[in-house]
CSV table of C-alpha atoms in Angstrom, one decimal:
chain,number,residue,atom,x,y,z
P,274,UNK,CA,103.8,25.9,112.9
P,275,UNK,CA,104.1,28.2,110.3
P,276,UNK,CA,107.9,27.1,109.7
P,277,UNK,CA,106.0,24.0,108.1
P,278,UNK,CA,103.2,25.3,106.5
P,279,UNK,CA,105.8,28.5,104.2
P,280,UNK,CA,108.1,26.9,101.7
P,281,UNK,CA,110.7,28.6,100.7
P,282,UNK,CA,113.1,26.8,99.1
P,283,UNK,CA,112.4,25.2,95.5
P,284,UNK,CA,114.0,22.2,95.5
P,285,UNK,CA,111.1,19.6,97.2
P,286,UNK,CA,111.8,17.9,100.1
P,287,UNK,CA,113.7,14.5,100.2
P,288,UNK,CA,116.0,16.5,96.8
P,289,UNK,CA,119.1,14.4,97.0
P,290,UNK,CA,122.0,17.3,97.4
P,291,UNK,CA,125.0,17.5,94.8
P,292,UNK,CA,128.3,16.8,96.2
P,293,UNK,CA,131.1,19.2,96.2
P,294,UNK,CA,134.8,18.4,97.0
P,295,UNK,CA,136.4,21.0,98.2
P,296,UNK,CA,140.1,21.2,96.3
P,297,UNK,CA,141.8,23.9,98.0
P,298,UNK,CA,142.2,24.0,101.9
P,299,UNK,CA,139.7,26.7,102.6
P,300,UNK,CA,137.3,24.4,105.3
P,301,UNK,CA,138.5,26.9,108.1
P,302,UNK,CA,137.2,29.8,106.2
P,303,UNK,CA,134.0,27.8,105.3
P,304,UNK,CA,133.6,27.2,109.4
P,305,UNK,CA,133.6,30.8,109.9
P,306,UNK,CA,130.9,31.3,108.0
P,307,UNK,CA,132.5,32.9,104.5
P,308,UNK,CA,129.5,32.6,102.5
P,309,UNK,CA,130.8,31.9,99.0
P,310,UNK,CA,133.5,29.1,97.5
P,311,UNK,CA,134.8,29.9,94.3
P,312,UNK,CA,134.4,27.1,91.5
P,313,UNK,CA,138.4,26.6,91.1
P,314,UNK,CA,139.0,26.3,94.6
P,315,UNK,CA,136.2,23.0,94.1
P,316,UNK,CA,138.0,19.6,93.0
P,317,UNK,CA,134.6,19.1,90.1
P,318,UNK,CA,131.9,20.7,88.7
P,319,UNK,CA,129.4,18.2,88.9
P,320,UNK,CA,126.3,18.8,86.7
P,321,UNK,CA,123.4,20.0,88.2
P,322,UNK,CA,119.9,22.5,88.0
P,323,UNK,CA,121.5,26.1,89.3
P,324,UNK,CA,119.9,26.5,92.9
P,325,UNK,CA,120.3,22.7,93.8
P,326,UNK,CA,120.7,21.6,97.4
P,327,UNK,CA,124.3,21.1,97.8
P,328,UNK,CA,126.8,19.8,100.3
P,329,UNK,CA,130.7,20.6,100.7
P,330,UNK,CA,132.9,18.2,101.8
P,331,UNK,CA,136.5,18.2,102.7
P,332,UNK,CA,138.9,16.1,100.7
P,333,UNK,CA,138.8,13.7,103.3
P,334,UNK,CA,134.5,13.3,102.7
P,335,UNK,CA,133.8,15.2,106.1
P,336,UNK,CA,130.7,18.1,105.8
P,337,UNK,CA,131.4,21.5,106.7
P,338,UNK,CA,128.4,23.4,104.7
P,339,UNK,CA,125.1,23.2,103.2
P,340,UNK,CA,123.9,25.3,100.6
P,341,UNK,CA,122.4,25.7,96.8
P,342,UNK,CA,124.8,25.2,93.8
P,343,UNK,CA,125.4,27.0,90.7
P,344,UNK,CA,127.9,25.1,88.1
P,345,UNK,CA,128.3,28.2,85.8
P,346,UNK,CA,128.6,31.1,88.6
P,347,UNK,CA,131.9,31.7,89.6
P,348,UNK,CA,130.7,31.4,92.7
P,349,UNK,CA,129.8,28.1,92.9
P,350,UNK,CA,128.5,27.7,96.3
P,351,UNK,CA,126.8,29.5,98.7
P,352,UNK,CA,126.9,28.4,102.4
P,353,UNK,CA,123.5,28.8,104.5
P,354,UNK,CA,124.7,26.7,107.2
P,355,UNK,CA,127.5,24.8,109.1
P,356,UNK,CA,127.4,21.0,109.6
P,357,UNK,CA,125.5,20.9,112.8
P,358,UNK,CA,122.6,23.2,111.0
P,359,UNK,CA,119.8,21.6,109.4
P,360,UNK,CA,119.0,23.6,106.5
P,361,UNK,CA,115.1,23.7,105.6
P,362,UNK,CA,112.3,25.8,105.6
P,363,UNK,CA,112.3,26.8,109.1
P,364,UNK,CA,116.2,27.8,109.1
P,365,UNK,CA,115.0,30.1,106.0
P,366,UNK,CA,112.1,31.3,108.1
P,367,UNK,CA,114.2,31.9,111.4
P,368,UNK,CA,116.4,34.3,109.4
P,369,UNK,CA,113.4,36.4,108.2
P,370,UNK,CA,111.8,36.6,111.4
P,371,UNK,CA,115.5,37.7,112.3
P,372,UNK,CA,115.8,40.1,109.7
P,373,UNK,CA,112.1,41.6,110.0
P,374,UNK,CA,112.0,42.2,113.7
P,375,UNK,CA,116.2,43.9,113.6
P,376,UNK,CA,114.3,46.4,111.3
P,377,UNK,CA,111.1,47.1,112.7
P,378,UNK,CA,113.1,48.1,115.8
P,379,UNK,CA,116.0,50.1,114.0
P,380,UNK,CA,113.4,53.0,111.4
P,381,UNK,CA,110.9,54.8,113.1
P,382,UNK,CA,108.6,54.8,109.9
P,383,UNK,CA,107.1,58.2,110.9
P,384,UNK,CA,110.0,59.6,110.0
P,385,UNK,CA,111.9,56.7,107.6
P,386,UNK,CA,109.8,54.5,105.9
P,387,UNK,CA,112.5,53.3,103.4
P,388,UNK,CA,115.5,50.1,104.3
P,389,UNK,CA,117.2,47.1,103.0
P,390,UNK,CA,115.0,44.5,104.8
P,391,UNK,CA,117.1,41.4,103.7
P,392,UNK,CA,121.3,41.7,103.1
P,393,UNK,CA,121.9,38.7,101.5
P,394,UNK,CA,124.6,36.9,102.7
P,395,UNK,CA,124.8,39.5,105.6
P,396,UNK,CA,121.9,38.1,106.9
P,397,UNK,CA,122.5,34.5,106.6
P,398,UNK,CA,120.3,34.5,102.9
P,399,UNK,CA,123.2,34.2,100.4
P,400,UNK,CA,121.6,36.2,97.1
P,401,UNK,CA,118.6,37.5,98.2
P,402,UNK,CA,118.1,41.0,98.9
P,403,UNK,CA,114.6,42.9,99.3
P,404,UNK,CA,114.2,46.8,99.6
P,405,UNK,CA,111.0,48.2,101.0
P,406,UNK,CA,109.8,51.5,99.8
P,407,UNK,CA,107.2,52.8,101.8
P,408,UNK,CA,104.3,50.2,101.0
P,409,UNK,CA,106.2,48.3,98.3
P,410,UNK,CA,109.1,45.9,98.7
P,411,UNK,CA,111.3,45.0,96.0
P,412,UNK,CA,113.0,41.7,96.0
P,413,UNK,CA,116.3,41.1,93.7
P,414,UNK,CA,117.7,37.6,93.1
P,415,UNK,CA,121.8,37.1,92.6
P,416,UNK,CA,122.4,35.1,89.6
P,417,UNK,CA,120.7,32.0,88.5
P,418,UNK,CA,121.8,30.1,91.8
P,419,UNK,CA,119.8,32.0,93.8
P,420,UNK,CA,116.7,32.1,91.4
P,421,UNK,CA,116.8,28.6,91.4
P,422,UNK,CA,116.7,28.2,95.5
P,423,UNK,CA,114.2,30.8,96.6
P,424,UNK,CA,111.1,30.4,96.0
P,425,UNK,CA,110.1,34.9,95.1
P,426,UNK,CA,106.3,34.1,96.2
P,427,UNK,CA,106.0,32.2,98.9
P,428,UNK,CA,108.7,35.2,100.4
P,429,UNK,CA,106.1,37.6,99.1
P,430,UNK,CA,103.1,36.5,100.8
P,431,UNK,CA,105.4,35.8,104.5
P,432,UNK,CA,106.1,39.9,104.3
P,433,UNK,CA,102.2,40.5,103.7
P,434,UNK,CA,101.5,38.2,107.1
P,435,UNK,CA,103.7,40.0,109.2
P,436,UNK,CA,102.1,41.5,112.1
P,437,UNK,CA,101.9,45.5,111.2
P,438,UNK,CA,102.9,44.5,108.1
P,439,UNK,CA,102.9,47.9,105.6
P,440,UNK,CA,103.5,46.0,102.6
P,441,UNK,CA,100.8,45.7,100.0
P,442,UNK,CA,102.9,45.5,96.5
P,443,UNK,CA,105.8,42.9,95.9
P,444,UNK,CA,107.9,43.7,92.6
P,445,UNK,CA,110.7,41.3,91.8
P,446,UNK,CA,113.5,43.6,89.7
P,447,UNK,CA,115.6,41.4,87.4
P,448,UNK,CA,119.4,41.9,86.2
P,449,UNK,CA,119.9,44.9,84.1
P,450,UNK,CA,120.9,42.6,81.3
P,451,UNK,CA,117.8,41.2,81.2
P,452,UNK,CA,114.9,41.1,78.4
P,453,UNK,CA,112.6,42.2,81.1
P,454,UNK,CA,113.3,44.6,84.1
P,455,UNK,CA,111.1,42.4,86.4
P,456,UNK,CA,107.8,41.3,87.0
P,457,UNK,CA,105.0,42.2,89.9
P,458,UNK,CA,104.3,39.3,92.4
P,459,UNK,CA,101.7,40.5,94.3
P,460,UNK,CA,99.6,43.5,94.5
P,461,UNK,CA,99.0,46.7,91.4
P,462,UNK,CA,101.8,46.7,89.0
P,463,UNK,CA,104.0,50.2,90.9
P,464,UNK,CA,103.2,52.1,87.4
P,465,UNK,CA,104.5,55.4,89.0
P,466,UNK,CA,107.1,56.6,91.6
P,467,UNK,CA,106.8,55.6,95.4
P,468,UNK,CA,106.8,58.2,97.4
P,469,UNK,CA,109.3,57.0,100.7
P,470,UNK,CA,110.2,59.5,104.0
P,471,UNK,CA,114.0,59.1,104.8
P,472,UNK,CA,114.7,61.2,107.9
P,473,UNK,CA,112.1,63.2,107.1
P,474,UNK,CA,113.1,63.8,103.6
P,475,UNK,CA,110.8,62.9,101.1
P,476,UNK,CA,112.0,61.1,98.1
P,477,UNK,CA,110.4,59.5,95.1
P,478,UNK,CA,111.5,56.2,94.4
P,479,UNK,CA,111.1,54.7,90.5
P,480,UNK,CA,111.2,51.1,91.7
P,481,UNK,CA,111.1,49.5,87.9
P,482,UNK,CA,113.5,51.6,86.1
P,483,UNK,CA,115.2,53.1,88.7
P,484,UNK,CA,119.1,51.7,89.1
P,485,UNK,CA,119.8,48.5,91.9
P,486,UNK,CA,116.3,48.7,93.2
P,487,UNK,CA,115.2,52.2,92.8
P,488,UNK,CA,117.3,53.8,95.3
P,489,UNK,CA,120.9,54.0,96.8
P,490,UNK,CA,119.4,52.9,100.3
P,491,UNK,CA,122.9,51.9,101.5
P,492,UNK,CA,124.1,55.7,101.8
P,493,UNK,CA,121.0,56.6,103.8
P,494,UNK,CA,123.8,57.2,106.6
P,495,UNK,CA,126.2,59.3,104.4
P,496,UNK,CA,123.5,61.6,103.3
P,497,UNK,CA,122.3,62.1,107.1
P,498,UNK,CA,125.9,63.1,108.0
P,499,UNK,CA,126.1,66.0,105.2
P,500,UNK,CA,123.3,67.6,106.5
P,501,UNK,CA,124.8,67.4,109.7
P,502,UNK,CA,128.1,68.8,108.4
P,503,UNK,CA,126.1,71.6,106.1
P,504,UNK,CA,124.3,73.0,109.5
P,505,UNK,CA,127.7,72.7,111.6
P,506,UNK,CA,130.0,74.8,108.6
P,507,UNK,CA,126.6,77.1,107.3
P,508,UNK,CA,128.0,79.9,109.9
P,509,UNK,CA,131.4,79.5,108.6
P,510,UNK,CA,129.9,80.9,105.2
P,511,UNK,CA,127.6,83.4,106.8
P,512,UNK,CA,127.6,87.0,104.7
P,513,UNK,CA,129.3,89.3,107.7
P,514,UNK,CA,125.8,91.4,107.1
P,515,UNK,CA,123.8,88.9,107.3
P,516,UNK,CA,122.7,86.0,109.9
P,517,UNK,CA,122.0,83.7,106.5
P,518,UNK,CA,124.4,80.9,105.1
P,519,UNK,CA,125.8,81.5,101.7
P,520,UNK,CA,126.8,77.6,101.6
P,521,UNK,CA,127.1,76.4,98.7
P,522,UNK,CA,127.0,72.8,97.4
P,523,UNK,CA,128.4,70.6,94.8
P,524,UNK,CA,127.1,66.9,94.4
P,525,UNK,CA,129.2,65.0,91.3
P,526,UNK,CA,127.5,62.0,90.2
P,527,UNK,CA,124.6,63.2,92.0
P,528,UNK,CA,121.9,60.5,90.5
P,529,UNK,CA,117.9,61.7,91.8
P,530,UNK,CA,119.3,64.0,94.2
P,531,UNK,CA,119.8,62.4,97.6
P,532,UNK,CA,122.6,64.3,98.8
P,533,UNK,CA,121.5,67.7,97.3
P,534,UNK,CA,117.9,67.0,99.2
P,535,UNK,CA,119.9,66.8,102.4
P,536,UNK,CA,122.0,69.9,102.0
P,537,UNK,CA,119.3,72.1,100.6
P,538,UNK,CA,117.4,70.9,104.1
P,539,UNK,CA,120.3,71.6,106.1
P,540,UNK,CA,121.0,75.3,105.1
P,541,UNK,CA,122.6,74.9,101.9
P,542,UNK,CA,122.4,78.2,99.7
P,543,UNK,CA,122.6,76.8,96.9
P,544,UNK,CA,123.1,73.2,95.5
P,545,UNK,CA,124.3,72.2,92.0
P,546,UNK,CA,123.4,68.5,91.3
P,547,UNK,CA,125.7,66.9,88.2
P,548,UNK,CA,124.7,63.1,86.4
P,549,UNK,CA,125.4,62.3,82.8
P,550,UNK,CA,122.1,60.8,82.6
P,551,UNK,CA,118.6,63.3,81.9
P,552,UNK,CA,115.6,61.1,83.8
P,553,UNK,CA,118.0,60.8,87.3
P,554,UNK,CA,118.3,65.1,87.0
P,555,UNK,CA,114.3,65.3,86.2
P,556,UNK,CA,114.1,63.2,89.3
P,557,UNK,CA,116.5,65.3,91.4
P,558,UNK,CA,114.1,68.0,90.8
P,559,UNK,CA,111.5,66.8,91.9
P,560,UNK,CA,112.6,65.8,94.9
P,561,UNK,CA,113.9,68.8,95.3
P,562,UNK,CA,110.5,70.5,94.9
P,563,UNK,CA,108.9,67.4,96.9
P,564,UNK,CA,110.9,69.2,100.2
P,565,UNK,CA,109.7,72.9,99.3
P,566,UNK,CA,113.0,73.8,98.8
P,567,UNK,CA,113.4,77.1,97.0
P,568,UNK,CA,113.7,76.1,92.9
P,569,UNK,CA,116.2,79.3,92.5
P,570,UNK,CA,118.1,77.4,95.2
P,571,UNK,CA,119.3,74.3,92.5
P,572,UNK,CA,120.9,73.7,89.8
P,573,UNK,CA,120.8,70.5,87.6
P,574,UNK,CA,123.5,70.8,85.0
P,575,UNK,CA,124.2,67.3,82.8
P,576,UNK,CA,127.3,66.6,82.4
P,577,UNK,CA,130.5,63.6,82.4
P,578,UNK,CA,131.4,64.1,85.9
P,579,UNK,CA,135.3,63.6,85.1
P,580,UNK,CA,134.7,66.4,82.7
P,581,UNK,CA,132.9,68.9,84.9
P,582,UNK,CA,135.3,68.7,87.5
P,583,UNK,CA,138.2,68.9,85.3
P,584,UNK,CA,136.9,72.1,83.8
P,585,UNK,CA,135.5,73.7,87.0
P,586,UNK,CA,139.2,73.1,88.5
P,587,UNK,CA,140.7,74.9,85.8
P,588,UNK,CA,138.1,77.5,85.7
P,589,UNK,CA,138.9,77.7,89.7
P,590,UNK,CA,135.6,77.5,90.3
P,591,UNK,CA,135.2,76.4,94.1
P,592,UNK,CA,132.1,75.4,96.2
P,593,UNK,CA,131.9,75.1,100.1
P,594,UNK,CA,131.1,71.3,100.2
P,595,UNK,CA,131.4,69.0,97.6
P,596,UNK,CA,130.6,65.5,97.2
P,597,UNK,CA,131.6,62.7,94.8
P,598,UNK,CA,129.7,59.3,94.8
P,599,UNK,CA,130.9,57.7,92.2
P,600,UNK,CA,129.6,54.5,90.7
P,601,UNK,CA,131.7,51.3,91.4
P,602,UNK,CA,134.7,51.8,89.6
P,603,UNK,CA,136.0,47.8,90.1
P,604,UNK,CA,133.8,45.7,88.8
P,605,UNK,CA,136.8,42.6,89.5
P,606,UNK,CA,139.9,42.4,90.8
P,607,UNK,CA,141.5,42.9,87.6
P,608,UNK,CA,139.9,46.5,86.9
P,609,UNK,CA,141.2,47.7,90.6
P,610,UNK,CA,144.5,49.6,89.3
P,611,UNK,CA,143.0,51.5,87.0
P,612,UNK,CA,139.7,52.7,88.9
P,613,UNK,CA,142.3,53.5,91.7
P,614,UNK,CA,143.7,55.6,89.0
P,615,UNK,CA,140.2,57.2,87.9
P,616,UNK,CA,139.6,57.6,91.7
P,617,UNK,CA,142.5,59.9,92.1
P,618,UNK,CA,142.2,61.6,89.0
P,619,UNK,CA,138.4,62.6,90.0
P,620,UNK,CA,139.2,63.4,93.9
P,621,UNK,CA,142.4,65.5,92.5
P,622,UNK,CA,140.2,67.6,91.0
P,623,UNK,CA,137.2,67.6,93.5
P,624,UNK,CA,139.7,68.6,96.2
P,625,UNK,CA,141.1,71.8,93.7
P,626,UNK,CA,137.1,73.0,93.4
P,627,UNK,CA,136.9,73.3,97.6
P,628,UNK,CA,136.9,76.5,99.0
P,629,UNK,CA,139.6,77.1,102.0
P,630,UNK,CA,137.8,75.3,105.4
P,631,UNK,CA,135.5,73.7,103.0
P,632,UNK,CA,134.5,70.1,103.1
P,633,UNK,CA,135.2,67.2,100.8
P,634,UNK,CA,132.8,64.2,100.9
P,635,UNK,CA,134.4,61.3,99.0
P,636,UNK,CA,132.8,57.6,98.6
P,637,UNK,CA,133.2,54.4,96.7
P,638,UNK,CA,130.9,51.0,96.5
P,639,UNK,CA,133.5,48.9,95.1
P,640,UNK,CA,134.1,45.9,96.9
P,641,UNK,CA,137.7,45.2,95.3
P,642,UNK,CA,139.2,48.2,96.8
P,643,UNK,CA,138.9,47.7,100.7
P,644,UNK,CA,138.8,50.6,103.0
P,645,UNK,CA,142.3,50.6,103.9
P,646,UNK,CA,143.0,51.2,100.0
P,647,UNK,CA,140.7,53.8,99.7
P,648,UNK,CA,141.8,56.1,102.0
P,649,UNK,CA,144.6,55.9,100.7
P,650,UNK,CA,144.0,56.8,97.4
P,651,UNK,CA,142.0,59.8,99.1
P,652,UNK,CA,145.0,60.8,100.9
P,653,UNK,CA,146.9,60.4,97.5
P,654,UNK,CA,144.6,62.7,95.9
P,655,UNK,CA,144.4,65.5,98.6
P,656,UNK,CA,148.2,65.3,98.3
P,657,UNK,CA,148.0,66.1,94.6
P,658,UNK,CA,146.0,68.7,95.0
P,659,UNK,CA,148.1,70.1,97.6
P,660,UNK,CA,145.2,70.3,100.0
P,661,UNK,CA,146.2,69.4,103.1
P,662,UNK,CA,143.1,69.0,105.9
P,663,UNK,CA,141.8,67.0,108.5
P,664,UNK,CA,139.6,64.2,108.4
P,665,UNK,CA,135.8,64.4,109.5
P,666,UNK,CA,134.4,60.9,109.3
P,667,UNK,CA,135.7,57.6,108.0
P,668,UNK,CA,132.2,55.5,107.7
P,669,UNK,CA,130.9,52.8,105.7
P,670,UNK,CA,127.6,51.0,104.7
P,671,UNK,CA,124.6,51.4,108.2
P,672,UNK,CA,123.4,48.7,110.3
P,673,UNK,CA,120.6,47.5,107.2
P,674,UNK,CA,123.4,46.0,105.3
P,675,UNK,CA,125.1,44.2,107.4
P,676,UNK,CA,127.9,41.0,106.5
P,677,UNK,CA,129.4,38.0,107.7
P,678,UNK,CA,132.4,39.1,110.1
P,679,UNK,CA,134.6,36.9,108.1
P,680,UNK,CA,133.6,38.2,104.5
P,681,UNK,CA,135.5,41.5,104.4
P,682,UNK,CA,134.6,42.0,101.0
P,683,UNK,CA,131.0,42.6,101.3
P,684,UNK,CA,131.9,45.8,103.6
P,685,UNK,CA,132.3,47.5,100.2
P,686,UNK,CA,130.9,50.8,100.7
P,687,UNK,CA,133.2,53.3,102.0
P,688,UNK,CA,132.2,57.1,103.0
P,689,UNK,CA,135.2,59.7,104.1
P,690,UNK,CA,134.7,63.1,104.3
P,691,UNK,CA,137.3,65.7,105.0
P,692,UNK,CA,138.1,69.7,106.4
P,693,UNK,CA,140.5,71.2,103.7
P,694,UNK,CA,142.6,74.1,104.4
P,695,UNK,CA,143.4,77.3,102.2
């Protein structure tokens, strides 16, 4: 069987596992399936390779999960399975196959060709996650724990021996801390953009330099539902002469353009894309170009997005739709009052720049400040403003990055978009 002949876990077989005690009484979250167990909640830390086999025990010396260990992560241990789950190769394998075939049967690739083919811990591989880009698929390892239990190749050459398989390069991207931003595995070395179709949008992907893994793939979904909302307001904004929208479009924190892409494709007069950073705004226009949208119809203006808004809302400068996707704002739990506090202060002012029945598309990707929170601090903003409205949608991250039911946490991306009146 091919579960026998693939192996992809490092550590060789007959590895004698490291022994964790857990000290707090968190075994019913652990039987749930929480993936992670923080190193205070564990009794020792044990010294060991970071990716080594590991088991967790109750005080009491009963097993409730296997996994790999890490004795300098905060997160000490990740779970792969329960107690009555033998974790080896072929567990490792039955999750691909898992993964794989959820995917092949969610994307049409005539028409989206772009996906998170492994979640991590929301697919039952703690730390690994791998992005495909048309032909290319980019694996990225979390922390040293997980670079020590995968092993990157023989995962590479399983994706080139799936049946229909469309990839033919493998790039591994390292932390953005690192000396190196990553290293091919197999195929040429991805020296320039891949070009990827995303419901029938065509983007170009930099999968080397590019921030995460080239591409916010998570907000696929969110940028799908703007060009839904820019062809249901367009009339709304119609010249009384003329059958043609005068929509117009503001994307803060706009990156290579996904969002303007969608509303220039989706009747969109004209779309101003803002990013403090010069490559993402060459990139926006050429994906911009890359759809055969109008060049007279976009605008790339750098700027600090806190700024911009600030200063369009006190020029009273307003746009029909405009969208904020900020970066995450929370990198810990300790950081969440005052990015709730930047949140506010840059929806405040978004809110002030939307035109009377326009729409406000606000998001966050922090995964300290649940979704409960951060509607709230939307609502606290719109208040601010004095804009009262209606709300549109209240989404969150599509069905290629999924998580554990009982890790709320890793639900972190959060998309609302509202109506505001006069």
């Amino acid at each position: 069987m091919a579960a026998q002949t693939k192996t992809f876990i490092k550590a060789p077989n007959g590895s004698k596992p490291v022994h964790l005690t857990l000290e707090k009484s968190l075994s019913r979250t652990v039987k749930l399936g929480h993936p992670w167990i923080f190193a205070d909640s564990l009794s020792k830390l044990p010294p060991a390779a970071p990716g080594s086999l590991a088991l967790c025990k109750t005080k009491n010396g009963q097993i409730i999960a296997k996994g790999f260990y890490d004795p300098k992560s905060p997160l000490a241990f990740k779970s792969l399975a329960l107690v009555n789950e033998r974790l080896d190769d072929a567990l490792i394998q039955k999750r691909l196959h898992r993964s794989w075939n959820m995917r092949m049967q969610l994307f049409d690739r005539a028409s989206t060709n772009a996906y998170r083919l492994f979640n991590g811990e929301g697919d039952g591989l703690p730390g690994l996650v791998c992005d495909v880009y048309n032909d290319t698929a980019v694996f990225k390892l979390d922390g040293a724990g997980a670079e020590g239990f995968y092993d990157v190749q023989a995962l590479a050459e399983w994706l080139l021996t799936q049946r229909s398989s469309p990839i033919k390069t493998v790039y591994q991207r390292f932390k953005s801390n690192s000396a190196s931003r990553g290293k091919l595995i197999v195929g040429d070395y991805p020296e320039q953009p891949v070009q990827i179709l995303e419901n029938g949008a065509v983007f170009q992907v930099d999968v080397v330099h590019g921030q995460k893994t080239g591409f916010f793939l998570d907000q696929r979904d969110s940028r799908a539902c703007v060009g839904r909302l820019c062809r249901a307001a367009a009339p709304s904004f119609s010249s009384s002469s003329s059958s043609s929208s005068r929509l117009r479009c503001l994307n803060v924190f706009g990156y290579t353009g996904g969002f303007s892409v969608y509303a220039g494709r989706s009747n969109a007069s004209s779309v101003t894309t803002v990013d403090v950073a010069d490559k993402a705004l060459q990139y926006a226009t050429a994906n911009w170009q890359l759809n055969g949208l109008k060049d007279t119809a976009h605008e790339s203006v750098r700027a600090d997005a806190f700024d911009f808004l600030e200063d369009a809302a006190k020029s009273k400068d307003k746009w029909d739709l405009v969208i904020v996707d900020p970066p995450s704002f929370a990198p810990n739990q300790a950081s969440v009052e005052r990015a709730k506090a930047s949140y506010k202060t840059l929806f405040t002012n978004a809110a002030r720049c939307v035109q009377p029945n326009g729409i406000l598309a606000l998001s966050s990707c922090s995964s300290h400040i649940n979704a409960s929170a951060f509607s709230e601090i939307c609502c606290s903003a719109l208040a601010a403003a004095q804009r009262p409205g209606y709300a549109l949608v209240i989404a969150g991250q599509p069905e290629d990055h999924p998580s554990p039911i009982f890790a709320e946490e890793l639900r972190y991306l959060k998309f609302n978009c509202y109506q505001l009146e006069g």
